[in-house]
Amino acid sequence: MTRRTFSIATLGCRLNSADTGLLIDRLTRGGFTVLALNGVQAPDLLIVNTCAVTAEAEKKSRQCCRKLRKKYPNAKIVATGCAAVSAGATLDADLVLGNVEKIHLAERALALFENTSSAVAAEQQTLSAGLFRENAVEVFPFRTRAFLKVQEGCENFCTYCIVPHVRGPERSRDFQEVLQDARNAIEQGAPELVVTGVNTCKYRDGEVDLYALLEALSALEGDFRIRIGSTEPDAHNLRLVDAMQLPRMCRFLHLSLQHGSDPVLRRMNRHYSCDEFAGLVAKLRDKVPDIHIGTDVIAGFPSETEEDFERSYAFIQAMNFANLHIFRYSKRPGTPAAEMPDQVPPEVAAERAARLEKLAQKSSEEYRKRFVGKELPVIFETLGRDGIAAGWSDNYLSVRMRDVPLRRIVKIRLPE
């Protein structure tokens, strides 16, 4: 019997990339063969791993489904991920599976070809807190780095965010399963493990917290390094500072600030002040010299006054972030912020975001200049048609060079 083929389109965060690796394993073990998306051969099945962190992300998820339907009219389409939970009825798919149901993707996908399934979204099950097992390993046939899922869910309930509603409560992946997944990735030749979760710092399996998990990962044999994906800032979590000093750890941390004004942070229901955030960053920079600190910032949050924005701009400027992801506030139905008074006009939010984008570019360039001519460990991941390889240093600087090996850690001097 000929195995059916599938491809996956992944939108959104690093956790979605980790989930895609798990989906590839489940489908492969379920009788399917993976193909690169947009390859020569048309797949029988298309999986769209959607995102809903912003209204724009949800829109892109819908567009992706429609685009794939037009390009591959004979393929079956399954939509999963966060937008499958928040906006499943709006997705052009033969089957919609929420974040909980995607563990059953292989059998549900096979049923599609036997005409025993429908496009009705599966009922969202009640999520349980605590521990979970995936009963799968992450497989990345078309990637260099391995995304290692260790944590799910969020209970911060920021007033602008729907993630707790689409990802469920905080829970951690079984420690031994994480280690086995990591060993598998290393054996497959992955030179970097990207540790991911919604709020990675909340990882805990019994006495094993994030520090202990990273310590165990760093003790594994092989030629690899470890990077922590985006995490929530916790000014009192000094174990994070300790963790960043472990062997193999990349000098990189993405801490989501969201705003540089305390009154706005309180309205966002963020659980720290600007001074506490700055104190955590200062400790990290003291213990991990040259660390790349990145962040996310929202412009135009409801009731954000000009004074709020200017205060935030000055704080962000003083922090000297290595990179900034700027988002215009996106109203999400069902969140408290969507009902707040004094919504900022779109044109004002756009102007403020544009100012922050200019600051982000300047800040990023200044950070990069500090390393020109210095030796850095780099993993080159792709080779262009022009013969130039592209990769990333441990402190997340983009590097392009000729005549370098791919998919392993090499020392190079950063060019101009």
Short mmCIF file of C-alpha atoms in Angstrom, two decimals:
data_model
loop_
_atom_site.label_atom_id
_atom_site.label_comp_id
_atom_site.label_asym_id
_atom_site.label_seq_id
_atom_site.Cartn_x
_atom_site.Cartn_y
_atom_site.Cartn_z
CA MET A 1 0.00 0.00 0.00
CA THR A 2 1.39 3.39 -1.01
CA ARG A 3 1.98 5.72 1.92
CA ARG A 4 0.14 9.02 1.71
CA THR A 5 2.23 12.17 1.84
CA PHE A 6 1.93 15.34 3.93
CA SER A 7 3.47 18.77 4.37
CA ILE A 8 3.20 21.23 7.25
CA ALA A 9 2.94 25.02 7.23
CA THR A 10 3.96 26.47 10.61
CA LEU A 11 3.00 29.96 11.71
CA GLY A 12 3.93 31.78 14.90
CA CYS A 13 6.21 31.03 17.80
CA ARG A 14 9.02 28.60 18.63
CA LEU A 15 6.55 26.48 20.59
CA ASN A 16 4.56 26.01 17.40
CA SER A 17 7.76 24.88 15.69
CA ALA A 18 8.28 22.33 18.46
CA ASP A 19 4.68 21.16 18.08
CA THR A 20 5.28 20.73 14.35
CA GLY A 21 8.20 18.42 15.10
CA LEU A 22 5.90 16.29 17.26
CA LEU A 23 3.21 16.25 14.56
CA ILE A 24 5.73 15.02 11.97
CA ASP A 25 6.64 12.12 14.25
CA ARG A 26 3.00 11.19 14.88
CA LEU A 27 2.06 11.32 11.20
CA THR A 28 5.15 9.39 10.11
CA ARG A 29 4.45 6.64 12.63
CA GLY A 30 0.81 6.73 11.52
CA GLY A 31 1.64 5.76 7.95
CA PHE A 32 2.37 9.08 6.21
CA THR A 33 5.54 10.33 4.48
CA VAL A 34 6.65 13.91 5.02
CA LEU A 35 7.42 16.25 2.10
CA ALA A 36 8.92 19.70 2.15
CA LEU A 37 6.27 22.40 1.82
CA ASN A 38 6.22 23.96 -1.67
CA GLY A 39 8.31 21.12 -3.07
CA VAL A 40 8.02 19.49 -6.48
CA GLN A 41 5.57 16.80 -5.36
CA ALA A 42 2.07 17.80 -4.28
CA PRO A 43 1.16 16.32 -0.87
CA ASP A 44 -2.02 14.38 -0.16
CA LEU A 45 -2.41 16.10 3.21
CA LEU A 46 -1.61 19.62 4.37
CA ILE A 47 -1.32 20.58 8.04
CA VAL A 48 -1.56 24.27 8.94
CA ASN A 49 -0.20 24.83 12.46
CA THR A 50 -1.86 28.17 13.13
CA CYS A 51 -1.16 31.16 15.38
CA ALA A 52 -3.55 33.53 17.15
CA VAL A 53 -1.30 35.67 19.35
CA THR A 54 -2.56 38.78 17.53
CA ALA A 55 -5.45 39.54 15.21
CA GLU A 56 -2.91 39.81 12.40
CA ALA A 57 -1.55 36.34 13.18
CA GLU A 58 -5.07 34.93 13.07
CA LYS A 59 -5.62 36.66 9.73
CA LYS A 60 -2.41 35.14 8.35
CA SER A 61 -3.59 31.71 9.47
CA ARG A 62 -6.81 32.11 7.49
CA GLN A 63 -4.88 33.36 4.47
CA CYS A 64 -2.50 30.40 4.66
CA CYS A 65 -5.38 27.91 4.58
CA ARG A 66 -6.97 29.66 1.59
CA LYS A 67 -3.66 29.90 -0.26
CA LEU A 68 -2.91 26.20 0.21
CA ARG A 69 -6.46 25.26 -0.82
CA LYS A 70 -5.98 27.16 -4.07
CA LYS A 71 -2.51 25.76 -4.72
CA TYR A 72 -3.35 22.13 -3.82
CA PRO A 73 -7.05 21.68 -4.61
CA ASN A 74 -6.85 17.88 -4.34
CA ALA A 75 -5.21 17.81 -0.92
CA LYS A 76 -6.98 17.43 2.41
CA ILE A 77 -6.31 20.30 4.83
CA VAL A 78 -6.15 20.03 8.62
CA ALA A 79 -5.90 23.21 10.69
CA THR A 80 -4.53 22.94 14.21
CA GLY A 81 -2.81 25.21 16.71
CA CYS A 82 -4.07 28.31 18.49
CA ALA A 83 -6.25 29.82 15.75
CA ALA A 84 -7.96 26.45 15.45
CA VAL A 85 -9.19 27.07 19.01
CA SER A 86 -9.93 30.81 18.75
CA ALA A 87 -11.29 30.98 15.20
CA GLY A 88 -11.71 27.41 13.93
CA ALA A 89 -14.97 28.08 12.13
CA THR A 90 -13.30 30.71 9.93
CA LEU A 91 -10.53 28.43 8.66
CA ASP A 92 -10.83 26.81 5.22
CA ALA A 93 -10.00 23.26 6.32
CA ASP A 94 -11.41 19.76 6.05
CA LEU A 95 -10.71 19.19 9.74
CA VAL A 96 -10.01 21.56 12.63
CA LEU A 97 -8.19 20.22 15.68
CA GLY A 98 -7.51 22.31 18.78
CA ASN A 99 -4.27 22.22 20.74
CA VAL A 100 -5.42 19.33 22.90
CA GLU A 101 -6.86 17.23 20.07
CA LYS A 102 -3.79 17.42 17.82
CA ILE A 103 -2.26 14.52 19.73
CA HIS A 104 -4.77 12.42 17.74
CA LEU A 105 -3.82 13.98 14.40
CA ALA A 106 -2.62 10.79 12.69
CA GLU A 107 -5.79 8.77 13.21
CA ARG A 108 -8.03 11.73 12.48
CA ALA A 109 -6.10 12.47 9.27
CA LEU A 110 -6.38 8.85 8.10
CA ALA A 111 -10.14 9.00 8.73
CA LEU A 112 -10.35 11.99 6.38
CA PHE A 113 -9.31 9.80 3.48
CA GLU A 114 -11.86 7.19 4.47
CA ASN A 115 -14.62 9.83 4.57
CA THR A 116 -15.36 9.12 8.22
CA SER A 117 -14.46 12.57 9.51
CA SER A 118 -15.82 16.04 8.89
CA ALA A 119 -14.80 19.67 9.03
CA VAL A 120 -16.53 20.17 12.37
CA ALA A 121 -14.08 21.33 15.00
CA ALA A 122 -13.43 18.71 17.65
CA GLU A 123 -14.86 19.62 21.04
CA GLN A 124 -12.21 21.30 23.20
CA GLN A 125 -11.43 19.04 26.13
CA THR A 126 -10.80 20.31 29.64
CA LEU A 127 -7.08 20.64 30.22
CA SER A 128 -5.55 19.37 33.43
CA ALA A 129 -2.76 21.16 35.24
CA GLY A 130 0.45 19.42 36.29
CA LEU A 131 2.51 17.14 34.05
CA PHE A 132 2.02 15.85 30.53
CA ARG A 133 3.64 13.45 28.13
CA GLU A 134 3.62 13.83 24.36
CA ASN A 135 4.36 10.15 23.62
CA ALA A 136 6.26 11.39 20.58
CA VAL A 137 9.67 12.82 19.72
CA GLU A 138 10.29 15.97 17.77
CA VAL A 139 11.48 15.40 14.20
CA PHE A 140 12.89 18.21 12.05
CA PRO A 141 13.81 16.85 8.60
CA PHE A 142 14.07 20.32 7.04
CA ARG A 143 15.64 22.26 9.93
CA THR A 144 19.07 22.48 11.52
CA ARG A 145 18.05 23.38 15.07
CA ALA A 146 15.76 21.21 17.20
CA PHE A 147 12.93 22.87 19.11
CA LEU A 148 12.47 21.06 22.42
CA LYS A 149 9.04 21.47 24.01
CA VAL A 150 9.22 21.42 27.82
CA GLN A 151 6.21 23.43 29.01
CA GLU A 152 2.66 24.34 28.00
CA GLY A 153 0.03 26.85 29.05
CA CYS A 154 -0.09 30.15 30.92
CA GLU A 155 -1.92 31.48 33.95
CA ASN A 156 -0.78 35.11 33.85
CA PHE A 157 -3.96 36.31 32.14
CA CYS A 158 -2.53 39.54 30.79
CA THR A 159 -5.47 41.74 29.87
CA TYR A 160 -4.62 41.84 26.15
CA CYS A 161 -3.80 38.16 25.64
CA ILE A 162 -5.80 35.10 24.58
CA VAL A 163 -2.97 32.59 25.01
CA PRO A 164 -4.27 31.22 28.36
CA HIS A 165 -7.60 30.55 26.64
CA VAL A 166 -6.09 28.68 23.68
CA ARG A 167 -3.15 26.94 25.39
CA GLY A 168 -4.74 26.20 28.75
CA PRO A 169 -3.23 26.20 32.27
CA GLU A 170 0.46 25.85 33.05
CA ARG A 171 1.83 22.31 32.94
CA SER A 172 5.25 20.77 32.39
CA ARG A 173 6.46 17.91 30.22
CA ASP A 174 7.72 14.76 31.90
CA PHE A 175 11.42 15.21 32.71
CA GLN A 176 12.53 11.83 31.41
CA GLU A 177 10.60 12.31 28.16
CA VAL A 178 12.29 15.68 27.64
CA LEU A 179 15.71 14.07 28.11
CA GLN A 180 14.86 11.28 25.68
CA ASP A 181 13.64 13.79 23.10
CA ALA A 182 16.86 15.77 23.52
CA ARG A 183 19.02 12.65 23.13
CA ASN A 184 17.15 11.77 19.96
CA ALA A 185 17.72 15.25 18.52
CA ILE A 186 21.44 15.13 19.35
CA GLU A 187 21.77 11.66 17.82
CA GLN A 188 20.12 13.01 14.67
CA GLY A 189 22.83 15.66 14.48
CA ALA A 190 21.06 18.75 15.84
CA PRO A 191 23.78 21.24 16.86
CA GLU A 192 21.35 23.37 18.89
CA LEU A 193 18.44 22.61 21.23
CA VAL A 194 15.93 25.46 21.53
CA VAL A 195 14.09 24.94 24.82
CA THR A 196 10.53 26.17 24.35
CA GLY A 197 7.27 26.70 26.20
CA VAL A 198 4.64 29.37 26.72
CA ASN A 199 6.32 30.36 29.98
CA THR A 200 9.48 28.27 30.03
CA CYS A 201 10.62 29.47 33.45
CA LYS A 202 7.58 27.81 35.06
CA TYR A 203 8.91 24.35 34.20
CA ARG A 204 8.69 21.90 37.13
CA ASP A 205 8.52 18.13 37.39
CA GLY A 206 8.65 17.37 41.12
CA GLU A 207 11.97 18.75 42.36
CA VAL A 208 13.21 19.39 38.83
CA ASP A 209 12.87 23.07 37.90
CA LEU A 210 14.16 24.80 34.76
CA TYR A 211 17.67 25.11 36.17
CA ALA A 212 17.84 21.38 36.97
CA LEU A 213 16.42 20.53 33.55
CA LEU A 214 19.00 22.67 31.75
CA GLU A 215 21.75 21.24 33.94
CA ALA A 216 20.71 17.72 32.89
CA LEU A 217 20.53 18.72 29.23
CA SER A 218 23.96 20.34 29.33
CA ALA A 219 25.41 17.11 30.75
CA LEU A 220 24.33 15.05 27.72
CA GLU A 221 27.08 13.91 25.37
CA GLY A 222 27.49 15.48 21.96
CA ASP A 223 28.55 18.62 20.14
CA PHE A 224 25.60 20.95 20.69
CA ARG A 225 24.50 24.10 22.45
CA ILE A 226 21.29 25.11 24.27
CA ARG A 227 19.14 28.18 23.73
CA ILE A 228 16.15 29.25 25.82
CA GLY A 229 13.25 30.55 23.76
CA SER A 230 11.11 33.51 24.78
CA THR A 231 10.07 33.56 28.44
CA GLU A 232 8.20 35.77 30.86
CA PRO A 233 10.34 38.01 33.10
CA ASP A 234 10.29 37.20 36.81
CA ALA A 235 12.44 39.60 38.79
CA HIS A 236 12.63 37.15 41.70
CA ASN A 237 13.67 34.13 39.62
CA LEU A 238 17.41 34.23 40.26
CA ARG A 239 17.62 30.55 39.25
CA LEU A 240 17.23 31.84 35.68
CA VAL A 241 20.38 33.93 36.15
CA ASP A 242 22.18 30.83 37.43
CA ALA A 243 20.85 28.74 34.53
CA MET A 244 22.28 31.13 31.96
CA GLN A 245 25.77 30.40 33.33
CA LEU A 246 25.55 26.64 32.75
CA PRO A 247 27.82 24.98 30.14
CA ARG A 248 26.51 24.98 26.54
CA MET A 249 24.05 27.84 27.19
CA CYS A 250 23.75 30.43 24.43
CA ARG A 251 24.25 34.02 25.52
CA PHE A 252 20.68 34.87 24.58
CA LEU A 253 17.45 35.56 26.40
CA HIS A 254 14.19 37.03 25.14
CA LEU A 255 12.28 38.63 28.02
CA SER A 256 8.90 40.07 27.09
CA LEU A 257 8.75 43.58 28.60
CA GLN A 258 5.57 44.70 26.72
CA HIS A 259 5.75 48.30 28.05
CA GLY A 260 8.16 50.64 29.78
CA SER A 261 5.63 52.48 31.96
CA ASP A 262 4.45 51.10 35.31
CA PRO A 263 0.85 52.38 35.05
CA VAL A 264 0.45 50.63 31.69
CA LEU A 265 2.08 47.45 33.00
CA ARG A 266 -0.50 47.40 35.79
CA ARG A 267 -3.35 47.81 33.31
CA MET A 268 -1.84 44.98 31.29
CA ASN A 269 -1.76 42.82 34.46
CA ARG A 270 1.95 42.27 34.08
CA HIS A 271 3.56 41.06 37.30
CA TYR A 272 6.65 43.27 37.62
CA SER A 273 7.67 46.92 37.58
CA CYS A 274 10.13 48.59 35.23
CA ASP A 275 12.68 48.80 38.05
CA GLU A 276 12.33 45.05 38.74
CA PHE A 277 12.72 44.24 35.05
CA ALA A 278 15.81 46.45 34.79
CA GLY A 279 17.25 44.81 37.93
CA LEU A 280 16.87 41.32 36.43
CA VAL A 281 18.53 42.42 33.19
CA ALA A 282 21.39 44.03 35.14
CA LYS A 283 22.01 40.75 37.01
CA LEU A 284 22.00 38.81 33.74
CA ARG A 285 24.43 41.21 32.09
CA ASP A 286 26.71 41.08 35.13
CA LYS A 287 26.83 37.28 35.21
CA VAL A 288 26.73 36.64 31.45
CA PRO A 289 28.85 39.30 29.71
CA ASP A 290 27.73 40.26 26.19
CA ILE A 291 24.40 38.46 26.60
CA HIS A 292 21.83 39.25 23.92
CA ILE A 293 18.69 40.54 25.67
CA GLY A 294 15.68 40.86 23.36
CA THR A 295 12.13 41.87 24.13
CA ASP A 296 8.60 42.50 22.90
CA VAL A 297 6.85 45.87 23.19
CA ILE A 298 3.23 46.85 22.52
CA ALA A 299 2.46 50.33 21.18
CA GLY A 300 -0.99 51.87 21.53
CA PHE A 301 -2.35 49.87 24.47
CA PRO A 302 -5.75 51.23 25.63
CA SER A 303 -5.43 54.44 27.66
CA GLU A 304 -1.75 54.80 26.71
CA THR A 305 -1.22 58.55 26.97
CA GLU A 306 1.54 60.50 25.28
CA GLU A 307 3.25 60.70 28.67
CA ASP A 308 2.99 56.91 29.06
CA PHE A 309 4.53 56.39 25.64
CA GLU A 310 7.37 58.85 26.16
CA ARG A 311 8.17 57.25 29.51
CA SER A 312 8.17 53.83 27.85
CA TYR A 313 10.32 55.04 24.96
CA ALA A 314 12.91 56.47 27.37
CA PHE A 315 13.01 53.26 29.41
CA ILE A 316 13.42 51.06 26.32
CA GLN A 317 16.14 53.34 24.99
CA ALA A 318 18.02 53.14 28.31
CA MET A 319 17.80 49.34 28.34
CA ASN A 320 19.87 49.00 25.14
CA PHE A 321 18.10 45.86 23.96
CA ALA A 322 19.87 43.76 21.34
CA ASN A 323 16.57 43.37 19.49
CA LEU A 324 13.01 44.60 19.79
CA HIS A 325 9.82 43.08 18.42
CA ILE A 326 7.30 45.89 18.09
CA PHE A 327 3.57 45.19 18.00
CA ARG A 328 0.72 47.60 17.56
CA TYR A 329 -1.97 46.79 20.10
CA SER A 330 -4.38 44.25 18.64
CA LYS A 331 -7.86 44.06 20.14
CA ARG A 332 -8.73 40.46 20.96
CA PRO A 333 -12.43 39.75 21.60
CA GLY A 334 -12.99 38.18 24.99
CA THR A 335 -10.03 39.88 26.67
CA PRO A 336 -10.45 42.65 29.28
CA ALA A 337 -8.37 45.12 27.26
CA ALA A 338 -10.82 44.91 24.36
CA GLU A 339 -13.48 46.47 26.61
CA MET A 340 -11.26 49.12 28.17
CA PRO A 341 -12.15 52.78 27.59
CA ASP A 342 -9.93 55.22 25.73
CA GLN A 343 -8.84 52.91 22.92
CA VAL A 344 -5.88 54.52 21.15
CA PRO A 345 -6.68 55.57 17.55
CA PRO A 346 -4.98 53.27 15.00
CA GLU A 347 -3.06 56.12 13.40
CA VAL A 348 -1.61 57.15 16.77
CA ALA A 349 -0.61 53.57 17.58
CA ALA A 350 1.01 53.27 14.14
CA GLU A 351 3.03 56.45 14.66
CA ARG A 352 4.26 55.27 18.04
CA ALA A 353 5.14 51.85 16.67
CA ALA A 354 7.10 53.48 13.84
CA ARG A 355 9.18 55.47 16.36
CA LEU A 356 9.92 52.29 18.29
CA GLU A 357 10.90 50.47 15.07
CA LYS A 358 13.53 53.13 14.38
CA LEU A 359 14.82 52.77 17.93
CA ALA A 360 14.89 48.98 17.51
CA GLN A 361 17.00 49.22 14.37
CA LYS A 362 19.47 51.61 16.01
CA SER A 363 19.72 49.48 19.16
CA SER A 364 20.28 46.28 17.16
CA GLU A 365 23.01 47.88 15.06
CA GLU A 366 24.81 49.18 18.15
CA TYR A 367 24.79 45.72 19.74
CA ARG A 368 26.16 44.10 16.59
CA LYS A 369 28.98 46.63 16.23
CA ARG A 370 30.40 45.50 19.58
CA PHE A 371 31.31 42.12 18.06
CA VAL A 372 32.82 43.06 14.70
CA GLY A 373 36.20 41.34 14.46
CA LYS A 374 35.53 39.16 17.52
CA GLU A 375 35.48 35.38 17.44
CA LEU A 376 31.99 33.87 17.83
CA PRO A 377 30.58 30.33 17.76
CA VAL A 378 28.23 30.14 14.77
CA ILE A 379 25.96 27.49 13.27
CA PHE A 380 25.51 27.99 9.53
CA GLU A 381 22.15 26.56 8.53
CA THR A 382 21.56 27.29 4.84
CA LEU A 383 23.58 27.77 1.66
CA GLY A 384 22.27 30.25 -0.88
CA ARG A 385 22.50 29.99 -4.65
CA ASP A 386 25.22 32.64 -4.48
CA GLY A 387 27.37 30.27 -2.41
CA ILE A 388 26.97 32.30 0.78
CA ALA A 389 26.05 30.42 3.95
CA ALA A 390 23.73 32.00 6.51
CA GLY A 391 23.66 31.23 10.20
CA TRP A 392 23.45 32.48 13.78
CA SER A 393 25.98 33.05 16.53
CA ASP A 394 25.31 31.92 20.07
CA ASN A 395 24.29 35.49 20.95
CA TYR A 396 21.90 35.53 18.00
CA LEU A 397 23.73 37.65 15.47
CA SER A 398 23.01 36.89 11.84
CA VAL A 399 26.18 35.86 10.00
CA ARG A 400 26.76 35.32 6.27
CA MET A 401 30.02 33.87 4.94
CA ARG A 402 31.52 31.73 2.17
CA ASP A 403 33.40 28.47 2.48
CA VAL A 404 32.17 27.39 5.91
CA PRO A 405 30.72 24.03 7.03
CA LEU A 406 26.99 23.71 7.62
CA ARG A 407 25.00 22.41 10.59
CA ARG A 408 27.73 22.35 13.21
CA ILE A 409 29.29 24.84 15.59
CA VAL A 410 32.29 26.66 14.11
CA LYS A 411 34.35 29.60 15.39
CA ILE A 412 34.49 32.59 13.07
CA ARG A 413 35.38 36.26 13.32
CA LEU A 414 32.35 38.46 12.74
CA PRO A 415 32.79 40.41 9.50
CA GLU A 416 31.78 44.02 8.98
#
